[in-house]
XYZ file of C-alpha atoms in Angstrom:
543
model
C 99.144 145.063 -17.994
C 102.819 146.711 -16.425
C 102.532 149.420 -14.184
C 103.137 152.881 -16.073
C 106.119 154.712 -15.044
C 105.750 158.028 -13.094
C 105.543 161.023 -16.214
C 108.847 162.910 -16.470
C 108.882 166.180 -14.616
C 108.411 169.691 -15.617
C 106.898 168.839 -18.919
C 103.846 170.997 -19.045
C 102.679 174.407 -18.963
C 98.863 175.436 -17.997
C 97.581 178.595 -19.143
C 95.119 180.005 -17.275
C 92.863 182.700 -18.338
C 91.038 185.288 -16.336
C 88.900 188.309 -16.869
C 86.959 189.766 -13.919
C 87.067 186.575 -11.473
C 89.008 187.449 -8.819
C 86.460 185.375 -6.838
C 88.063 182.466 -8.316
C 91.162 182.940 -10.268
C 93.427 181.795 -7.321
C 91.548 178.525 -6.933
C 92.217 177.649 -10.627
C 96.272 178.681 -10.882
C 96.515 176.598 -7.150
C 94.774 173.484 -8.606
C 96.969 173.987 -11.596
C 100.693 174.178 -9.012
C 98.979 171.185 -6.968
C 99.718 168.772 -9.971
C 103.298 168.624 -8.772
C 106.552 168.376 -10.183
C 104.889 167.482 -13.497
C 104.069 171.312 -13.816
C 106.716 173.183 -14.976
C 105.090 176.674 -15.221
C 101.482 178.222 -14.818
C 101.280 181.256 -16.993
C 98.123 183.401 -15.609
C 96.617 186.049 -18.413
C 94.801 188.324 -17.081
C 92.789 190.299 -19.768
C 92.890 193.478 -18.144
C 90.420 192.642 -15.272
C 89.575 195.948 -12.786
C 88.401 193.809 -10.027
C 91.977 193.020 -8.487
C 92.574 189.807 -10.176
C 96.110 190.944 -11.462
C 96.554 191.982 -7.836
C 95.960 188.513 -6.376
C 98.208 186.612 -8.981
C 100.921 188.698 -8.712
C 100.780 188.008 -4.306
C 100.349 184.306 -5.416
C 103.194 184.835 -8.206
C 105.539 186.244 -5.232
C 105.591 182.889 -3.003
C 105.347 180.713 -6.069
C 108.366 180.706 -9.101
C 106.496 178.187 -11.128
C 103.823 181.039 -11.897
C 104.067 183.936 -14.396
C 101.507 186.515 -14.648
C 100.905 188.515 -17.781
C 98.178 191.336 -17.732
C 97.025 192.343 -20.912
C 96.760 196.295 -21.559
C 93.359 196.102 -22.761
C 90.418 193.703 -22.875
C 90.026 191.531 -25.464
C 86.495 190.825 -25.445
C 86.675 187.053 -25.574
C 88.558 183.857 -24.420
C 90.829 183.430 -27.552
C 93.389 186.321 -27.664
C 94.435 185.555 -23.830
C 94.780 181.983 -24.942
C 97.092 182.837 -27.539
C 98.975 185.276 -25.420
C 99.479 182.548 -22.789
C 100.312 180.000 -25.810
C 102.948 182.123 -27.130
C 104.790 182.530 -23.604
C 104.834 178.576 -22.976
C 108.136 177.020 -22.873
C 107.201 173.571 -21.576
C 106.862 170.303 -24.174
C 103.364 170.523 -23.422
C 100.428 172.565 -22.684
C 97.239 172.817 -21.435
C 94.167 175.467 -21.070
C 92.292 176.288 -17.750
C 89.768 178.791 -16.934
C 89.494 180.823 -14.430
C 86.616 179.755 -12.844
C 87.262 176.199 -13.127
C 89.565 173.685 -11.571
C 92.122 170.738 -12.463
C 91.247 167.672 -10.340
C 94.364 165.863 -8.578
C 96.124 163.914 -10.660
C 95.095 165.210 -13.736
C 98.369 166.254 -15.950
C 99.738 162.981 -14.762
C 96.737 161.060 -16.304
C 97.401 163.427 -19.638
C 101.268 163.309 -19.892
C 101.682 159.709 -18.980
C 99.170 158.770 -21.780
C 101.009 161.249 -24.057
C 104.569 160.076 -23.241
C 103.486 155.770 -23.889
C 101.323 156.646 -26.675
C 103.342 159.426 -28.444
C 100.484 161.335 -28.807
C 100.570 165.022 -30.207
C 96.944 165.511 -27.921
C 95.705 163.692 -25.516
C 91.968 163.878 -24.033
C 90.189 163.368 -20.824
C 86.717 163.181 -18.919
C 85.650 166.601 -18.393
C 82.921 166.903 -15.319
C 80.437 169.463 -15.414
C 79.929 170.430 -12.101
C 76.691 172.377 -11.122
C 76.902 174.846 -7.919
C 75.861 175.301 -6.013
C 74.265 171.663 -5.464
C 77.476 169.882 -6.497
C 76.017 167.631 -8.954
C 78.276 166.581 -11.452
C 77.242 165.445 -15.313
C 80.362 163.445 -17.547
C 80.808 165.378 -20.582
C 80.831 163.359 -23.340
C 81.506 160.002 -21.391
C 81.102 157.592 -24.400
C 84.231 158.856 -25.520
C 86.013 158.012 -22.809
C 84.933 154.909 -21.650
C 88.085 153.449 -22.091
C 91.691 153.939 -22.626
C 92.038 154.254 -26.425
C 94.538 155.432 -29.146
C 93.341 156.711 -31.876
C 96.044 157.190 -35.363
C 94.243 159.717 -37.215
C 90.934 161.592 -35.734
C 88.931 160.439 -39.062
C 89.340 156.835 -37.693
C 87.283 158.337 -34.804
C 84.516 160.974 -35.921
C 82.987 161.177 -32.889
C 85.990 163.182 -31.932
C 84.138 166.202 -33.283
C 81.539 166.020 -30.387
C 83.995 166.818 -27.695
C 84.423 170.884 -28.732
C 86.196 171.450 -25.132
C 90.027 173.021 -25.459
C 90.541 172.630 -21.963
C 90.388 168.721 -21.183
C 93.067 168.045 -23.227
C 96.868 168.477 -23.347
C 98.582 169.239 -26.554
C 102.251 168.781 -27.662
C 103.523 172.458 -28.112
C 105.588 172.119 -30.611
C 102.697 170.157 -32.858
C 100.685 173.444 -32.454
C 103.123 175.817 -33.201
C 104.323 173.732 -36.192
C 100.713 173.766 -37.543
C 100.257 177.510 -36.686
C 97.129 176.613 -34.452
C 95.542 179.186 -32.572
C 92.527 180.576 -31.204
C 90.137 183.090 -33.114
C 91.322 186.701 -31.752
C 88.842 189.078 -29.923
C 85.298 188.361 -29.402
C 84.609 185.514 -30.975
C 81.962 183.392 -28.643
C 82.616 179.354 -28.965
C 86.107 179.963 -29.988
C 87.041 176.498 -28.759
C 84.965 175.000 -31.746
C 87.206 176.450 -34.198
C 90.555 175.932 -32.275
C 89.151 172.339 -31.979
C 88.396 172.080 -35.871
C 92.231 173.370 -36.170
C 94.009 170.913 -34.240
C 91.796 167.534 -35.700
C 92.347 169.273 -39.356
C 96.247 168.666 -38.565
C 95.792 165.064 -38.235
C 97.332 164.225 -35.023
C 97.593 161.116 -33.032
C 95.205 161.291 -30.329
C 95.227 159.468 -26.905
C 91.628 159.109 -24.812
C 91.502 158.532 -21.031
C 89.063 157.883 -18.804
C 90.697 159.580 -15.641
C 88.338 162.875 -14.926
C 90.901 165.705 -16.129
C 89.034 168.934 -15.793
C 86.082 170.350 -13.531
C 83.908 172.640 -15.811
C 82.041 174.722 -12.805
C 78.276 175.655 -14.148
C 76.870 178.535 -12.103
C 73.985 179.719 -13.217
C 72.831 181.989 -10.586
C 76.240 184.097 -11.826
C 75.529 187.794 -12.370
C 77.759 187.280 -15.121
C 77.122 184.123 -17.139
C 79.550 182.191 -19.513
C 78.717 182.510 -23.036
C 77.532 178.731 -23.420
C 74.911 179.807 -20.597
C 73.931 183.261 -21.558
C 71.360 182.286 -24.156
C 68.605 184.564 -24.057
C 69.529 186.426 -27.054
C 69.204 185.246 -30.647
C 72.973 186.651 -30.911
C 74.139 183.898 -29.140
C 73.065 181.182 -31.642
C 73.933 183.527 -34.594
C 77.447 183.432 -33.263
C 77.396 179.374 -32.771
C 76.027 178.875 -35.868
C 78.919 180.828 -37.061
C 81.327 178.639 -35.211
C 79.923 175.733 -36.379
C 80.485 176.700 -39.671
C 83.770 178.114 -39.503
C 84.810 174.616 -37.929
C 82.767 172.584 -40.650
C 85.038 174.779 -43.418
C 88.121 174.169 -41.917
C 87.802 170.757 -41.839
C 86.620 170.339 -45.333
C 89.558 172.579 -46.492
C 91.955 170.389 -44.932
C 90.534 167.074 -46.934
C 89.169 165.989 -43.966
C 85.388 165.423 -45.448
C 84.545 162.283 -42.975
C 84.941 164.848 -39.995
C 83.227 167.728 -42.011
C 80.418 165.659 -42.184
C 80.351 164.340 -38.626
C 80.678 168.258 -37.671
C 77.505 168.743 -39.165
C 75.572 165.845 -37.589
C 76.878 166.806 -34.292
C 75.060 170.330 -35.211
C 71.808 168.662 -35.682
C 72.238 165.731 -32.324
C 73.412 168.559 -29.828
C 73.193 172.509 -30.819
C 69.918 172.146 -32.714
C 68.200 169.879 -29.811
C 69.316 172.157 -26.990
C 68.004 175.371 -28.531
C 64.912 173.844 -29.474
C 64.007 172.631 -26.153
C 64.360 176.217 -24.956
C 62.212 178.081 -28.079
C 58.971 177.534 -26.732
C 59.971 179.823 -23.705
C 61.198 182.752 -25.966
C 59.154 185.514 -27.024
C 57.550 185.798 -31.031
C 60.374 188.248 -31.830
C 63.237 185.546 -30.696
C 61.315 182.605 -32.301
C 61.031 184.516 -35.967
C 64.578 185.497 -35.587
C 65.859 182.129 -34.623
C 63.798 180.083 -37.434
C 64.880 182.591 -39.957
C 68.265 182.150 -39.368
C 68.293 178.508 -38.980
C 66.602 177.670 -41.902
C 69.239 179.862 -43.903
C 71.787 177.668 -41.861
C 70.402 174.265 -42.370
C 69.995 175.091 -46.483
C 73.523 174.917 -46.840
C 73.507 171.190 -45.870
C 73.826 168.816 -48.707
C 71.572 165.785 -49.524
C 74.146 163.708 -48.244
C 73.459 165.619 -44.747
C 70.045 164.332 -44.383
C 70.010 160.768 -46.165
C 71.399 158.793 -43.258
C 69.054 158.303 -40.307
C 66.301 160.950 -41.812
C 64.039 160.291 -38.882
C 67.004 160.701 -35.970
C 65.651 163.211 -33.546
C 68.287 166.243 -34.806
C 67.837 165.648 -38.460
C 64.130 165.250 -38.009
C 63.634 168.530 -36.286
C 65.815 170.368 -39.191
C 64.136 168.734 -41.814
C 60.642 170.263 -40.317
C 62.229 173.627 -39.950
C 63.500 173.607 -43.174
C 59.937 172.554 -44.777
C 58.368 175.664 -42.935
C 58.768 179.562 -43.452
C 57.187 180.229 -39.869
C 58.066 178.851 -36.631
C 55.450 175.787 -35.948
C 54.689 172.858 -33.769
C 57.069 174.171 -30.534
C 55.518 171.452 -28.304
C 55.910 168.544 -30.622
C 59.556 169.798 -31.490
C 60.841 170.122 -27.861
C 59.749 166.970 -26.930
C 60.947 165.564 -30.100
C 64.544 167.358 -28.837
C 64.609 165.839 -25.507
C 66.733 162.700 -24.584
C 65.561 160.346 -25.065
C 63.502 161.474 -28.052
C 59.655 161.793 -27.694
C 57.488 162.078 -30.766
C 53.771 163.044 -29.665
C 50.852 162.525 -31.399
C 49.182 163.176 -33.889
C 50.575 160.365 -35.979
C 49.060 161.224 -39.676
C 49.807 159.394 -42.796
C 50.124 161.150 -46.463
C 47.947 160.218 -49.731
C 50.015 157.178 -49.995
C 49.336 155.786 -46.679
C 53.196 156.579 -45.079
C 53.807 158.431 -42.123
C 54.439 161.989 -42.435
C 55.041 164.876 -39.715
C 51.668 166.645 -40.757
C 48.911 166.500 -43.042
C 50.608 170.031 -44.454
C 53.773 169.166 -44.464
C 53.665 165.793 -46.775
C 56.960 166.146 -47.908
C 58.614 165.656 -44.275
C 57.894 161.489 -44.689
C 58.862 159.339 -41.539
C 58.322 156.277 -43.397
C 62.195 155.040 -41.940
C 60.068 154.807 -38.496
C 58.508 151.534 -40.210
C 61.886 149.790 -39.859
C 63.954 151.820 -37.362
C 64.875 149.372 -34.725
C 62.381 149.527 -30.950
C 65.582 150.499 -29.032
C 66.024 153.709 -30.766
C 62.336 154.735 -31.428
C 60.946 158.088 -30.188
C 58.285 156.408 -28.142
C 55.842 158.732 -26.155
C 54.203 157.976 -22.702
C 52.311 160.483 -21.079
C 52.513 160.900 -17.235
C 50.161 161.888 -14.582
C 51.147 161.908 -10.919
C 48.454 163.057 -8.756
C 49.937 163.393 -4.686
C 47.598 162.417 -2.119
C 47.438 161.408 1.633
C 45.405 158.232 0.320
C 48.337 157.443 -1.781
C 50.500 158.836 -4.683
C 49.764 157.239 -7.900
C 51.533 157.664 -11.336
C 49.328 156.902 -14.081
C 51.572 156.209 -17.407
C 49.957 155.738 -20.762
C 52.284 154.426 -23.934
C 51.428 155.511 -27.507
C 51.167 153.337 -30.089
C 53.763 154.433 -33.011
C 52.467 153.586 -36.677
C 52.070 150.134 -35.567
C 55.757 149.312 -34.134
C 54.466 148.851 -30.554
C 52.112 146.113 -31.541
C 54.688 144.606 -33.980
C 56.839 144.123 -30.936
C 54.120 142.209 -29.365
C 52.965 145.137 -27.408
C 54.310 146.384 -23.639
C 54.708 143.336 -20.990
C 55.784 145.917 -17.953
C 57.810 148.860 -17.129
C 60.058 149.771 -15.074
C 59.891 153.270 -12.971
C 62.815 154.808 -11.598
C 63.459 158.186 -9.730
C 66.877 159.593 -9.978
C 67.770 162.324 -7.856
C 68.891 165.315 -9.956
C 71.753 166.720 -7.407
C 73.697 163.223 -7.040
C 72.199 160.921 -9.382
C 71.201 158.723 -6.537
C 68.541 156.207 -7.452
C 65.096 156.482 -5.209
C 64.365 152.984 -6.018
C 62.747 151.176 -8.633
C 58.910 150.266 -8.991
C 57.795 147.487 -12.047
C 53.903 147.316 -13.101
C 52.601 145.111 -15.677
C 50.374 147.072 -18.965
C 46.940 146.456 -18.963
C 45.193 145.633 -22.517
C 45.102 148.470 -25.133
C 42.527 151.206 -25.104
C 41.829 151.965 -28.909
C 41.700 155.991 -29.706
C 41.153 157.661 -33.098
C 44.230 156.601 -35.604
C 45.208 160.109 -36.144
C 45.403 160.722 -32.561
C 48.089 157.680 -32.354
C 46.169 154.630 -32.255
C 46.190 152.338 -29.501
C 47.346 153.579 -25.825
C 48.355 151.113 -23.195
C 47.749 152.042 -19.580
C 49.859 150.897 -16.605
C 49.834 152.549 -12.885
C 53.050 152.625 -10.556
C 52.564 153.759 -6.854
C 55.200 156.596 -5.738
C 55.990 157.329 -1.968
C 57.536 160.785 -2.114
C 58.271 160.625 1.757
C 60.808 157.383 1.044
C 62.351 159.485 -1.989
C 63.575 162.181 0.459
C 64.351 165.681 -0.085
C 65.428 166.769 -3.735
C 64.448 166.908 -7.357
C 63.774 163.229 -8.887
C 63.493 162.735 -12.463
C 61.513 160.038 -13.907
C 63.190 157.299 -15.958
C 60.917 154.450 -17.391
C 62.444 151.125 -18.923
C 59.760 149.350 -21.292
C 60.000 145.475 -22.070
C 57.874 144.190 -24.807
C 56.528 140.996 -25.579
C 59.180 139.817 -28.301
C 62.039 140.529 -25.614
C 63.011 144.243 -26.864
C 63.283 146.947 -24.507
C 63.482 150.769 -24.607
C 64.493 153.337 -22.084
C 62.491 156.646 -22.242
C 60.914 159.491 -20.370
C 57.672 160.446 -19.889
C 55.839 163.817 -20.930
C 54.170 165.432 -18.076
C 50.477 165.998 -18.739
C 50.539 170.253 -18.354
C 47.060 170.313 -20.042
C 45.115 168.403 -16.896
C 43.992 171.250 -14.834
C 45.641 170.787 -11.573
C 48.110 168.067 -12.394
C 51.300 170.226 -11.488
C 50.114 171.864 -8.439
C 52.020 171.855 -5.220
C 50.885 169.719 -2.688
C 51.408 169.260 1.378
C 50.902 165.658 2.552
C 50.936 164.380 6.045
C 53.744 162.212 6.781
C 54.208 159.424 9.458
C 58.191 159.699 9.349
C 58.663 163.693 8.542
C 54.870 165.199 9.901
C 54.551 166.723 6.423
C 55.989 166.344 3.085
C 55.748 169.143 -0.060
C 55.432 167.437 -3.227
C 55.243 169.391 -6.821
C 55.239 167.682 -9.771
C 56.439 169.828 -13.183
C 57.878 169.717 -16.454
C 61.341 169.905 -17.343
C 62.175 172.121 -19.769
C 62.184 169.478 -22.441
C 58.480 168.725 -20.771
C 59.386 165.353 -19.244
C 57.495 164.507 -15.712
C 60.166 165.503 -12.443
C 59.085 165.768 -9.099
C 60.158 168.041 -6.488
C 60.116 166.942 -2.763
C 60.404 169.122 0.472
C 60.295 166.793 3.728
C 59.520 168.295 7.200
C 58.574 171.766 8.452
C 62.347 172.976 7.748
C 61.814 171.642 4.133
C 58.709 173.614 3.869
C 59.900 176.381 5.162
C 62.686 176.387 2.707
C 60.522 176.218 -0.544
C 58.436 179.109 1.251
C 61.120 181.437 1.796
C 62.735 180.636 -1.923
C 59.269 181.551 -3.006
C 59.310 184.720 -1.274
C 62.444 185.985 -2.656
C 61.309 185.089 -5.967
C 58.462 187.091 -5.569
C 59.835 190.130 -3.872
C 62.753 190.409 -6.724
């Protein structure tokens, strides 16, 4: 493949919006200016901040002719209006958006503009990386879309595009947006990018996808003022999200993009619904009731075709349970089903016809497709118990039968257990073990259970938070990657322990259940690590 020619200079305008973010806004602007000659202008829109943001930007603009600062006379209450203000001021042929607390990585604009010019694309989208702060852990957003460079002649040919609702990891031809009158919702409109992205897709642009990292989304969970996507403690956030999803669906449907509209509804079930269900169990009773009632009303708008394809896919199954019950129920089991990968915990009841159902009192929620679904897609459930001990730490696993599907695969042969450090994704080593013969339990409790044990050396893992991933191999040659359900019901199982170590002197070990119920492990080696944990606990107690 011939080398790509460099992108033409002064072709891109970057709109940076900010409100009360003096600590970060200049870093965002500088990351845009640092993209080089390809950036004609950076339009910084301050949404009437009172923390000195506008003054900081003004001083920066005095030394940088490419920077223009616009200050709104009153706060708009959202992100849409300042973005519209910036978009109206841009003179460059291409435009992109940047939030004040994020940054553009080096080469981002070159990668996007190069693809736009070479592929004659009206929209170019690249990989966004979520960077957790202060840990620095990076997680790619919607990575499967950006595995290779791709050109999509029309969005309907790639319905998966509806899953990337971000507006900031994309470059747009300015004339395209203006010709179709594409703007953000004004005022306080949470999840405004859902609507903007739907308007873009509804206009049918030629889209190019590039695998290059083009945007760094900073996730600050400890910030005093949480971003909209993180501030989910009040049910109003869920109402705003469903409203944005409904609006996006209506936009696509009105434009005749039925395939994209249906894909948007499927995305809601697979992403939004699963994300909020994982948190539902920790909310108070009032929140749960309000959330459940609102969700039932929203899902009642779905038609039959929205449910018929893959009816036991995790999001669809969760939605069917919610629709079938007027009150919140089975929250622990729904939380596990919402995990990635999904886990369907026992019991595994059958209806009067002998076919699988969610529960005896919800026989209308049938699970019959599980009898034919490929093993690699089944929501298999494994229980995990980790008991740290000075004599050796052992991980005990028990794989549950699922309506005979495990036995039909010949039963499990072996499991490969892998610990991955959450902070940086590093693998802490793999251990493989062979399953023992099945233990029989009551059919309603799940039938057969296959046990297996794996040794763990917390000292060798090192400091950090470690997530457990399992790869199951079956006798018929199939395989399935799963996570393990943490046995929180066992007395003392998730208790912190201090273990002697020849390498570190002492290691503090704590198994715990993640927000989706999976087993994870925190390790703090050495006296310094132990002291850090103790200080952190004291701070939490004092606050």
